[in-house]
Coordinates of N, CA and C in Angstrom, one line a residue:
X1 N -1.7 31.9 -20.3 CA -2.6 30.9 -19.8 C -2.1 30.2 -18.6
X2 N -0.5 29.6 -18.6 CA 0.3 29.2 -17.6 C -0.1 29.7 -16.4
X3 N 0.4 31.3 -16.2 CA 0.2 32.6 -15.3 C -0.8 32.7 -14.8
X4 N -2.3 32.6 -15.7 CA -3.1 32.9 -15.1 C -3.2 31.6 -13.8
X5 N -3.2 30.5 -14.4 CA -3.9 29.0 -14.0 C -3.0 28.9 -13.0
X6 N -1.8 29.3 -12.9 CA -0.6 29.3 -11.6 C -1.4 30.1 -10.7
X7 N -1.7 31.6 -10.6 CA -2.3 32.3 -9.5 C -3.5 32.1 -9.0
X8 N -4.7 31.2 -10.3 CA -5.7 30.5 -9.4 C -5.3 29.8 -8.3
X9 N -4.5 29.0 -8.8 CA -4.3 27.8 -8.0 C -3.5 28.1 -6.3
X10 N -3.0 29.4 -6.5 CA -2.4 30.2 -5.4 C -3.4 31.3 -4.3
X11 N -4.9 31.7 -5.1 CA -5.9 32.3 -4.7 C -6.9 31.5 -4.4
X12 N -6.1 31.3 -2.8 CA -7.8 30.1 -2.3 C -8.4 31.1 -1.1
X13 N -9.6 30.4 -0.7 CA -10.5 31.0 -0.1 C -11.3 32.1 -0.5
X14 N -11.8 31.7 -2.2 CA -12.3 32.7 -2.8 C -13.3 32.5 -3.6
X15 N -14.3 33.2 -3.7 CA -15.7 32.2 -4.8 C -15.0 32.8 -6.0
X16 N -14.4 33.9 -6.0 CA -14.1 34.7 -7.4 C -12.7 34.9 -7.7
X17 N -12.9 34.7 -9.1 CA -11.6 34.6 -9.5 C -11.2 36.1 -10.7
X18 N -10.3 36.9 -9.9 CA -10.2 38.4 -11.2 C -8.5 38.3 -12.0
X19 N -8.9 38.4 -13.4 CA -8.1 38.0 -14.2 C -8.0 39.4 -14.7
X20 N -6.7 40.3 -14.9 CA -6.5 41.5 -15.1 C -5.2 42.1 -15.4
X21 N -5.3 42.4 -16.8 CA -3.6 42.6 -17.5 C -3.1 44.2 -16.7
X22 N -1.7 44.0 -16.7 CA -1.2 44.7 -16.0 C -0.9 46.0 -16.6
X23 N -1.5 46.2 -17.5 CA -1.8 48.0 -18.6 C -3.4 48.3 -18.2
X24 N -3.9 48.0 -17.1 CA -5.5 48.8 -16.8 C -5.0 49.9 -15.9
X25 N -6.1 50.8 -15.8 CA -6.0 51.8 -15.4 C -7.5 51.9 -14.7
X26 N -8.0 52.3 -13.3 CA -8.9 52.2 -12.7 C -8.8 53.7 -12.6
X27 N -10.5 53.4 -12.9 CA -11.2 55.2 -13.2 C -11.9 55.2 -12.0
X28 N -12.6 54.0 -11.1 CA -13.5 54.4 -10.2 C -13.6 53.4 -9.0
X29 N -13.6 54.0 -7.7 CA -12.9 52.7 -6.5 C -14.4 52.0 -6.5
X30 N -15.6 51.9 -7.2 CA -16.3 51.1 -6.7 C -16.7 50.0 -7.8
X31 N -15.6 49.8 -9.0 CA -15.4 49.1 -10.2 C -15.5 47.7 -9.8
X32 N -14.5 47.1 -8.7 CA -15.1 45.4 -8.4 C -16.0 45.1 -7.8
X33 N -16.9 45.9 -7.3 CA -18.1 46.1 -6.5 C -19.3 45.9 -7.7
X34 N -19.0 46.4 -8.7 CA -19.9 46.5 -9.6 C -19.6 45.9 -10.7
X35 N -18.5 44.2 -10.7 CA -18.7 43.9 -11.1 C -19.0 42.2 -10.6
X36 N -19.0 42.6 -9.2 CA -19.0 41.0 -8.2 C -20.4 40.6 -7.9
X37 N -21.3 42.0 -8.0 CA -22.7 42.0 -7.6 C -23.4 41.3 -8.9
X38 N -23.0 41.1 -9.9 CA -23.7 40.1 -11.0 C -23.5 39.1 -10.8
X39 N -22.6 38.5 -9.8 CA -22.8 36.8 -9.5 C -24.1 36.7 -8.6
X40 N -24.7 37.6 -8.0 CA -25.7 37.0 -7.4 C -27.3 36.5 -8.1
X41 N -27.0 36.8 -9.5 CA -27.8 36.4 -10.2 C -27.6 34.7 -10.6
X42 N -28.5 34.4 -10.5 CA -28.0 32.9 -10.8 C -27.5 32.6 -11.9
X43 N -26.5 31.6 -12.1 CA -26.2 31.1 -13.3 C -25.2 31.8 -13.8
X44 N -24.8 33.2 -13.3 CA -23.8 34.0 -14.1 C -22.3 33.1 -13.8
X45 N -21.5 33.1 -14.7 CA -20.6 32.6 -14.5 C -19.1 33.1 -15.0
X46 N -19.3 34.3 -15.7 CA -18.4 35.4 -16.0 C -18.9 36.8 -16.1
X47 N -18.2 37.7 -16.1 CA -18.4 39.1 -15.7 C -17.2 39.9 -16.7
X48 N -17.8 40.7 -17.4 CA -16.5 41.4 -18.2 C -16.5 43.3 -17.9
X49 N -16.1 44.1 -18.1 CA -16.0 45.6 -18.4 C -15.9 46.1 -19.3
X50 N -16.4 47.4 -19.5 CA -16.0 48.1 -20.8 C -14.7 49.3 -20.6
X51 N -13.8 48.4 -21.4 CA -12.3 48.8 -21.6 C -12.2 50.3 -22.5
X52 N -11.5 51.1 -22.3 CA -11.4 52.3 -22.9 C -9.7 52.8 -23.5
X53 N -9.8 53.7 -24.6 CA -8.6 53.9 -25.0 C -7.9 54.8 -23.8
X54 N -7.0 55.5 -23.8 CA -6.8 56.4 -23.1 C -7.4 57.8 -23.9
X55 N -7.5 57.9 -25.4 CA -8.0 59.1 -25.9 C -9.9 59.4 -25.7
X56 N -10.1 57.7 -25.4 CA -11.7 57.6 -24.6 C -12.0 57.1 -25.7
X57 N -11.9 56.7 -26.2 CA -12.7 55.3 -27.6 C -13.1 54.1 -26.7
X58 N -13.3 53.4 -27.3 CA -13.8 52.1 -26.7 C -12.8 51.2 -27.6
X59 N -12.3 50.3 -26.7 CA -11.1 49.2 -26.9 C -12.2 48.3 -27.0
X60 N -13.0 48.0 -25.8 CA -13.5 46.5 -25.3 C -15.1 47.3 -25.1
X61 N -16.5 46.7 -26.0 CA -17.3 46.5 -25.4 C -18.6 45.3 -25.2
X62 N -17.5 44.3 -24.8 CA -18.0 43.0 -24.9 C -16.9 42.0 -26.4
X63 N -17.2 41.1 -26.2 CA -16.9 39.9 -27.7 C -17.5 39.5 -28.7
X64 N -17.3 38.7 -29.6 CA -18.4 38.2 -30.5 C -17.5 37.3 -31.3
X65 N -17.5 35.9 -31.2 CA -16.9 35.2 -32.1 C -17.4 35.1 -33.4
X66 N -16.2 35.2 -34.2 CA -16.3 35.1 -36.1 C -15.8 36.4 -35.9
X67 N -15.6 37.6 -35.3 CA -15.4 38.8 -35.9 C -14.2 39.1 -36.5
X68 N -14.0 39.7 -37.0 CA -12.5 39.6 -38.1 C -11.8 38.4 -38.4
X69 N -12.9 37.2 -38.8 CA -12.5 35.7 -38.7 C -12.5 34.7 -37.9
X70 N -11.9 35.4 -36.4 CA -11.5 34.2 -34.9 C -12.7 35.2 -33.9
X71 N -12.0 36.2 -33.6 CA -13.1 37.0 -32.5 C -12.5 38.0 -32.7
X72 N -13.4 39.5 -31.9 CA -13.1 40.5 -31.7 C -13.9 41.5 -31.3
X73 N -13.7 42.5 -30.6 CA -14.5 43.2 -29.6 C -15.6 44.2 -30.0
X74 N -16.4 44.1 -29.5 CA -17.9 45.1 -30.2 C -17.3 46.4 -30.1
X75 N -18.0 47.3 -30.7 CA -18.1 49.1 -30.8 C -16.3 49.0 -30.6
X76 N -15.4 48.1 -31.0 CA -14.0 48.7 -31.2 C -13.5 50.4 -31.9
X77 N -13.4 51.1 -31.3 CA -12.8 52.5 -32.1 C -14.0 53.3 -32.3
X78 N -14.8 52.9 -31.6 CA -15.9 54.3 -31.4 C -15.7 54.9 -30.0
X79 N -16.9 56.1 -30.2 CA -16.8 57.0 -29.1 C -17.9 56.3 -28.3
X80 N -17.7 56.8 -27.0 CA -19.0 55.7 -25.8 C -20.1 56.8 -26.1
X81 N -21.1 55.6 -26.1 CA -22.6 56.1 -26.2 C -23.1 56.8 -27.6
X82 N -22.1 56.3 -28.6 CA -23.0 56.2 -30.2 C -23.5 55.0 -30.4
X83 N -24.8 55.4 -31.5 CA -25.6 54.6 -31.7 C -25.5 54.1 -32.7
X84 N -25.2 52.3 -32.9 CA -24.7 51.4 -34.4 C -26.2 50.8 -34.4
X85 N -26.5 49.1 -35.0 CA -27.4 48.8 -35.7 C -27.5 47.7 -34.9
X86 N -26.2 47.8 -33.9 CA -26.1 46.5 -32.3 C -26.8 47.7 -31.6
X87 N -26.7 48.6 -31.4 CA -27.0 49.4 -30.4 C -26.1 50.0 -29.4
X88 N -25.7 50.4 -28.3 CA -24.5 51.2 -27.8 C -23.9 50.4 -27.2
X89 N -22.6 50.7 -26.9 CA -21.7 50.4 -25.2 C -22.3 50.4 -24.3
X90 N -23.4 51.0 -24.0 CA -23.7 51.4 -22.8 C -25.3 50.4 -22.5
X91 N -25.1 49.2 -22.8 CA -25.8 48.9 -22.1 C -25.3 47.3 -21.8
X92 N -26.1 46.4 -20.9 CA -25.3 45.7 -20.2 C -26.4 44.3 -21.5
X93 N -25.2 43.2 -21.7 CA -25.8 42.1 -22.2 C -25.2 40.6 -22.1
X94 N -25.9 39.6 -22.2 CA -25.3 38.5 -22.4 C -24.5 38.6 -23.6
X95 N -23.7 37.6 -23.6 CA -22.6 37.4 -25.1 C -22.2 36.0 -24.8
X96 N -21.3 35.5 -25.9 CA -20.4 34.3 -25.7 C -19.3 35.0 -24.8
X97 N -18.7 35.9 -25.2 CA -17.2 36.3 -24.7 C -16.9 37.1 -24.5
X98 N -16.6 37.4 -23.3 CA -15.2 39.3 -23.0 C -14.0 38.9 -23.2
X99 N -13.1 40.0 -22.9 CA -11.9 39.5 -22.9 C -11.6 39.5 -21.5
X100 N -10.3 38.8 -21.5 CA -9.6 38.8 -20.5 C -8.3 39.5 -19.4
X101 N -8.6 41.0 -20.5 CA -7.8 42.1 -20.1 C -8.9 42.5 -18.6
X102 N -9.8 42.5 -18.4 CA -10.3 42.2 -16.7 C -11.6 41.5 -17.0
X103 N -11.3 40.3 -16.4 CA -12.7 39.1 -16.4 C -13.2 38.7 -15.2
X104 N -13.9 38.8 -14.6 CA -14.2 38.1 -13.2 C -15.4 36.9 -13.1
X105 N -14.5 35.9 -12.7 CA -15.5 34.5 -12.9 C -15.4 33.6 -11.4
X106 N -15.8 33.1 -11.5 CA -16.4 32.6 -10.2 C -15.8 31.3 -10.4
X107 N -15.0 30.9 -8.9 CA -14.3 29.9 -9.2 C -15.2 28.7 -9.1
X108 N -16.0 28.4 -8.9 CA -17.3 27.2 -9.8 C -16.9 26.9 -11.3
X109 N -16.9 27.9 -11.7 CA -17.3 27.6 -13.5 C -15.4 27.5 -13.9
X110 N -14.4 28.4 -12.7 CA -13.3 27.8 -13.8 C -12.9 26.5 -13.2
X111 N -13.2 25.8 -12.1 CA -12.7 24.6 -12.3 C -13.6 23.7 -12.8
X112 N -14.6 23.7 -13.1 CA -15.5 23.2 -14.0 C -15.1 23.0 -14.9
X113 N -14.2 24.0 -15.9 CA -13.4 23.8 -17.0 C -12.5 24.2 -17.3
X114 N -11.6 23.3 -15.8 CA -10.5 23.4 -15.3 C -9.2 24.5 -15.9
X115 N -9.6 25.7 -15.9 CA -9.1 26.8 -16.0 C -8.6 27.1 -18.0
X116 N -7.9 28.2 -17.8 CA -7.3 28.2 -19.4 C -6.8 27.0 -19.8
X117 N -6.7 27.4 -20.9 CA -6.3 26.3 -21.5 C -4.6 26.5 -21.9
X118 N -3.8 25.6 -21.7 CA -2.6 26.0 -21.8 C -1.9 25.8 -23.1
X119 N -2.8 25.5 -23.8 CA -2.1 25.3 -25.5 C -1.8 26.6 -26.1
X120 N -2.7 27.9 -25.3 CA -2.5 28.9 -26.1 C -1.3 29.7 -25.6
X121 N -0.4 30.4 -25.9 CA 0.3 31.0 -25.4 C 0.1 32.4 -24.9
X122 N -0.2 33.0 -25.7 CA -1.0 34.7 -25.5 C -2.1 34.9 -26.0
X123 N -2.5 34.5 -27.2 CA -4.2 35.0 -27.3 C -5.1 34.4 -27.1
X124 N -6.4 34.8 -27.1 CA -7.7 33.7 -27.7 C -8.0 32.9 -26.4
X125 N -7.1 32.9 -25.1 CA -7.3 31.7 -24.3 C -8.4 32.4 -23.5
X126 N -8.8 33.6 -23.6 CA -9.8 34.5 -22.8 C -11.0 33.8 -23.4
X127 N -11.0 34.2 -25.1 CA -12.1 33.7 -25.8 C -12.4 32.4 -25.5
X128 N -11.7 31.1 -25.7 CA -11.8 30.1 -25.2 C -11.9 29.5 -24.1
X129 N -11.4 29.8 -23.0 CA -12.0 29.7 -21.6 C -13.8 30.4 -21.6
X130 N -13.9 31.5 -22.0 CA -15.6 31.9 -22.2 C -16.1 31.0 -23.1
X131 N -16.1 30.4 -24.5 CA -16.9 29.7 -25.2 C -16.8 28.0 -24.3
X132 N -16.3 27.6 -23.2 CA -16.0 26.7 -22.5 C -17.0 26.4 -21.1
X133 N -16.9 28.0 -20.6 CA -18.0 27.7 -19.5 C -19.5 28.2 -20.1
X134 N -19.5 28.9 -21.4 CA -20.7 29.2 -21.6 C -21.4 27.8 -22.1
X135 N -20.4 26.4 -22.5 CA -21.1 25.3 -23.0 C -21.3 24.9 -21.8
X136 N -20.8 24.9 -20.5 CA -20.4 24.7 -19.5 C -22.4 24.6 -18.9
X137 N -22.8 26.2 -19.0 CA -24.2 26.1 -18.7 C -24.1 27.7 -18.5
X138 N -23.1 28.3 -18.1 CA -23.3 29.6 -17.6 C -23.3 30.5 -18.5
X139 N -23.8 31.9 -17.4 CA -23.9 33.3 -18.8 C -23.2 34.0 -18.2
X140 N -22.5 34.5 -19.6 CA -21.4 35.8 -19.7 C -21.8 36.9 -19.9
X141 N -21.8 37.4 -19.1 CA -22.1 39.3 -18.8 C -21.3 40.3 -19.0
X142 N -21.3 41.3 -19.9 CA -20.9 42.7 -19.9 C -21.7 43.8 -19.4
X143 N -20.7 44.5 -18.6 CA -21.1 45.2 -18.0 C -20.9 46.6 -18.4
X144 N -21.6 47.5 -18.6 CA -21.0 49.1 -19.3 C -20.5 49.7 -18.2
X145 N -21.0 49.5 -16.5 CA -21.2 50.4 -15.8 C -19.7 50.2 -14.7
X146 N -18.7 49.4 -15.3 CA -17.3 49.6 -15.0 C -16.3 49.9 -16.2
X147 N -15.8 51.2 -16.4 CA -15.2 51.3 -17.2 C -13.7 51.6 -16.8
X148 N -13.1 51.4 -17.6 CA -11.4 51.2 -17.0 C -11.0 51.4 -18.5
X149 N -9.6 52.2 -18.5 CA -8.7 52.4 -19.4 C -7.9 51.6 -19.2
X150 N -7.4 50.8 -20.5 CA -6.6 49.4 -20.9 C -5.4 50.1 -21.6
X151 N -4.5 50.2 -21.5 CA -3.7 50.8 -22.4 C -2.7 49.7 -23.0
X152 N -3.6 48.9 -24.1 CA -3.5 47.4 -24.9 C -2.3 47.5 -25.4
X153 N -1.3 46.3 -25.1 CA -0.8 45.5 -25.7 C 1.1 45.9 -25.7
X154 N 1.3 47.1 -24.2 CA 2.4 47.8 -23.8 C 3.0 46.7 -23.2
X155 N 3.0 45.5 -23.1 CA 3.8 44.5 -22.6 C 4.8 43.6 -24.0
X156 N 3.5 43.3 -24.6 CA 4.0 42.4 -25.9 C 4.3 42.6 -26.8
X157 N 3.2 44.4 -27.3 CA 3.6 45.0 -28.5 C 3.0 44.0 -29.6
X158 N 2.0 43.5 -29.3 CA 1.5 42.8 -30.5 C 2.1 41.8 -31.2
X159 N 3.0 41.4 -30.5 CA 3.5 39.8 -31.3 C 2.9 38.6 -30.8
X160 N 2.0 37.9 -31.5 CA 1.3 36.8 -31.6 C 1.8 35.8 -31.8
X161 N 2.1 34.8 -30.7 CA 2.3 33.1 -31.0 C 1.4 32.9 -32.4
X162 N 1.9 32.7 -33.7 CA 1.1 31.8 -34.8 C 0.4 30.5 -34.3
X163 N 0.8 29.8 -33.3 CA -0.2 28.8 -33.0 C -1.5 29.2 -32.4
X164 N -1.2 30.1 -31.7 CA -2.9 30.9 -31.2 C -3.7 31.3 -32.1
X165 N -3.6 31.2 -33.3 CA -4.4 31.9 -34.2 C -4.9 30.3 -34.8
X166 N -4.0 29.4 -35.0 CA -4.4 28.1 -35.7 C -5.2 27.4 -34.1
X167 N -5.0 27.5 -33.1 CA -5.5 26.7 -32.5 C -7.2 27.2 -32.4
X168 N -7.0 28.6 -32.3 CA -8.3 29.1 -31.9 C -9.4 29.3 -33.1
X169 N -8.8 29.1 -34.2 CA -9.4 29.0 -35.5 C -10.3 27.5 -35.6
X170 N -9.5 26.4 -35.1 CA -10.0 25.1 -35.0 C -11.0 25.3 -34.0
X171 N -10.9 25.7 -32.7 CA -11.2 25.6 -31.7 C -12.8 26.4 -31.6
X172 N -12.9 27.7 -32.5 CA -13.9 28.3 -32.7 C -15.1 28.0 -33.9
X173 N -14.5 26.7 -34.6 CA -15.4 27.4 -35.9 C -17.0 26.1 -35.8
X174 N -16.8 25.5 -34.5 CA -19.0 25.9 -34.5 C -19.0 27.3 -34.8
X175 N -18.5 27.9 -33.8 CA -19.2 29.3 -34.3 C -18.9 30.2 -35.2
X176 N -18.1 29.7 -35.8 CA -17.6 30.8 -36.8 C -18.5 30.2 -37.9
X177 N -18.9 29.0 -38.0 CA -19.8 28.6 -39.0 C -21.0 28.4 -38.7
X178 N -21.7 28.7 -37.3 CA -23.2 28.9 -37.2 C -23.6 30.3 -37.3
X179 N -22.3 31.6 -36.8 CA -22.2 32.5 -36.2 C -22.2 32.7 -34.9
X180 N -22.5 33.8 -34.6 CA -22.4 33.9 -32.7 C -24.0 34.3 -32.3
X181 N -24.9 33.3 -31.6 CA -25.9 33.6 -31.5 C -26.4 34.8 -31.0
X182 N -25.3 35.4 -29.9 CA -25.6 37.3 -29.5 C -25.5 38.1 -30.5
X183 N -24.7 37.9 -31.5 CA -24.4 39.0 -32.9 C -25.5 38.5 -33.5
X184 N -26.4 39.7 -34.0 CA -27.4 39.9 -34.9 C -26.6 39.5 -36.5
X185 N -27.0 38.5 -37.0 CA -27.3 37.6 -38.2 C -27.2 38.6 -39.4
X186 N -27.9 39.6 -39.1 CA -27.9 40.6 -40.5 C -26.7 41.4 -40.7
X187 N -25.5 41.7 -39.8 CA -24.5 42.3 -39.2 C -23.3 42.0 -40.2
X188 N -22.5 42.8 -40.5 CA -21.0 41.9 -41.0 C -19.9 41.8 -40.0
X189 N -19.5 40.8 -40.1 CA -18.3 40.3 -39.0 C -16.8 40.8 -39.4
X190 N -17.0 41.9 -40.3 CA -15.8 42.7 -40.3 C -15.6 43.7 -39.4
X191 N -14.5 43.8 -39.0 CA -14.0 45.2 -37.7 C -13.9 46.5 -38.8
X192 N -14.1 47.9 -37.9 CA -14.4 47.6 -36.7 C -16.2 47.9 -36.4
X193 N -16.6 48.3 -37.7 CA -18.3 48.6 -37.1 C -19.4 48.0 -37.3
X194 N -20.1 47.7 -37.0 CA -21.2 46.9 -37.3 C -22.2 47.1 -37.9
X195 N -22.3 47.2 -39.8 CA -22.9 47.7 -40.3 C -23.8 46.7 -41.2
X196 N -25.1 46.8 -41.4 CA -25.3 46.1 -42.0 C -25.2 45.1 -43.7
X197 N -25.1 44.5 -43.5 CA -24.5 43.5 -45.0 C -25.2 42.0 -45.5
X198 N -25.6 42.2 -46.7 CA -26.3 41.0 -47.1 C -25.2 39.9 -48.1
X199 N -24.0 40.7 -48.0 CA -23.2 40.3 -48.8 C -22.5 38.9 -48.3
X200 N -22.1 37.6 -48.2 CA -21.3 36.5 -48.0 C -20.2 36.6 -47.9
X201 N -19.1 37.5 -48.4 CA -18.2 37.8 -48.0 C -17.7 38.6 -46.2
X202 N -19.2 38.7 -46.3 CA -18.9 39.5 -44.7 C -19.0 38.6 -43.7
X203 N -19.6 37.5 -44.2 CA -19.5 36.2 -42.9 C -18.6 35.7 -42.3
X204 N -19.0 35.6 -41.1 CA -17.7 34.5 -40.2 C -16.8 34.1 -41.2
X205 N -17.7 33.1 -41.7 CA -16.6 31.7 -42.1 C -15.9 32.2 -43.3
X206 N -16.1 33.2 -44.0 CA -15.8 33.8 -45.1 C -14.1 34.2 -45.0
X207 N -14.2 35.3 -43.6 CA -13.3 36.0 -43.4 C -12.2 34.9 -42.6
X208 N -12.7 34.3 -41.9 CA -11.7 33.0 -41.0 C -11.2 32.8 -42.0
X209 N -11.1 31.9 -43.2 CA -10.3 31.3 -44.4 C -10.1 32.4 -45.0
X210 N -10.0 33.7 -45.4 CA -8.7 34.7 -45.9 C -8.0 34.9 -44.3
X211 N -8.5 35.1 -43.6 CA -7.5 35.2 -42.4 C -6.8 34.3 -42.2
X212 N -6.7 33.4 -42.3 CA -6.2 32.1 -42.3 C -4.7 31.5 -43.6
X213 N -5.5 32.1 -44.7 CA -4.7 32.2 -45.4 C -3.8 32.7 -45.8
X214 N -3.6 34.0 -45.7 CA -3.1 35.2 -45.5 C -2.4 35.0 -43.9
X215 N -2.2 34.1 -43.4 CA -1.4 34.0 -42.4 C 0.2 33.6 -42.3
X216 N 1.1 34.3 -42.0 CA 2.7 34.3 -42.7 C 2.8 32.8 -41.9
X217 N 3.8 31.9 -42.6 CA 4.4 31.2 -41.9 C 5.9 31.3 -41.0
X218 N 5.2 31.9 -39.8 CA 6.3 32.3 -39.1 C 5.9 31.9 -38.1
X219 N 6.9 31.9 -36.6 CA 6.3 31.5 -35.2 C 6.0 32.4 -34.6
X220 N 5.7 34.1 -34.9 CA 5.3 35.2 -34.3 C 4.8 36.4 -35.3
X221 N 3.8 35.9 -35.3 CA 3.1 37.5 -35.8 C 2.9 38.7 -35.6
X222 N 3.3 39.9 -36.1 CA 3.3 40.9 -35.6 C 1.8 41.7 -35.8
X223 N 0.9 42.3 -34.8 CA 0.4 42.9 -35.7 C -0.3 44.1 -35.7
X224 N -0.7 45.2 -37.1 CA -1.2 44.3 -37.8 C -0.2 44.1 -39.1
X225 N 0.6 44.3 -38.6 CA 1.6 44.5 -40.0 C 1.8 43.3 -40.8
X226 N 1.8 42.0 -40.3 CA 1.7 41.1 -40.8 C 0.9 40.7 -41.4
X227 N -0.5 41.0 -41.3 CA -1.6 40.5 -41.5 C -2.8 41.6 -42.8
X228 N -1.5 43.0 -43.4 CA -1.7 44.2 -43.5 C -2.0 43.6 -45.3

């Protein structure tokens, strides 16, 4: 969050601001083009992509807070262009949240809310900077029609600051206890599919408190081995 809020502050003369972990891989040269052209809609105030494994699954297609407890990414570990009970990858929607492995926002809305937040160390600050400008007033956009292979998590290897998980736990649960008004209500907020469930154990707030509890007391979580 440091990193990012450092290189805003070093990228002037710019309406837009692109936030992009250094494990992407660009599939197609007209990818920022297609995703700068949705600021001209009013009001947009973030822009996200659909992220891909390298074996071609879907990593990222869009967010949804409450999902596996804190957040987590739609159609995770499917193939692009099957059809769940959300409906596909492949089509473009509002949400609360993308992530931040490539986010493009318009520097209006981040100094609005004056950039990440720097409590978080590595995770969640993506989710959190989006649940911030969307209170903000603006809408968060996924887009299917930039896809990019992410090849997640070759820098850190999955070790998680434990305070990112307590901070973003506090920090999320309006919605972990209203739900996330883009995720369909009937849905379970367990990873990775989105199948239908009438059951209460599948809710947000359900899974946040075993996730929560079930959380090691240590200052680095591995995972998912920790959490297994």
């Amino acid at each position: 969050s440091r990193a990012c809020n450092l290189g805003a502050r070093y990228a002037t003369d710019t309406d837009l601001l692109l936030f992009m972990n250094n494990d992407i891989e660009v599939l197609d040269s007209l990818w920022l083009a297609r995703m700068a052209q949705w600021f001209e809609r009013k009001g947009v105030g973030i822009v996200g992509a659909k992220l891909l494994y390298p074996n071609g699954t879907i990593q990222h297609g869009g967010a949804y807070i409450g999902g596996g407890g804190l957040a987590a990414h739609l159609f995770f570990g499917q193939a692009e262009n099957i059809g769940t009970f959300f409906g596909t990858a492949g089509w473009y929607r509002n949400l609360l949240a993308v992530t931040g492995a490539c986010l493009l926002i318009s520097r209006e809305a981040f100094n609005k809310v004056n950039g990440f937040d720097e409590s978080y160390e590595l995770n969640y600050s993506d989710m959190a900077l989006c649940l911030r400008v969307y209170e903000a007033g603006y809408r968060i956009v996924y887009t299917p029609h930039v896809r990019l292979i992410h090849y997640e998590s070759t820098t850190h290897g999955r070790r998680i600051p434990r305070s990112d998980f307590v901070r973003a736990s506090q920090e999320f649960q309006k919605w972990i206890q209203t739900g996330d008004p883009y995720y369909n209500p009937n849905l379970s907020y367990e990873m990775p599919n989105h199948y239908v469930t009438m059951s209460p154990a599948h809710r947000a707030i359900a899974l946040n408190r075993r996730l929560m509890a079930r959380l090691p007391n240590k200052p680095t979580i591995t995972m998912p081995d920790d959490l297994m």
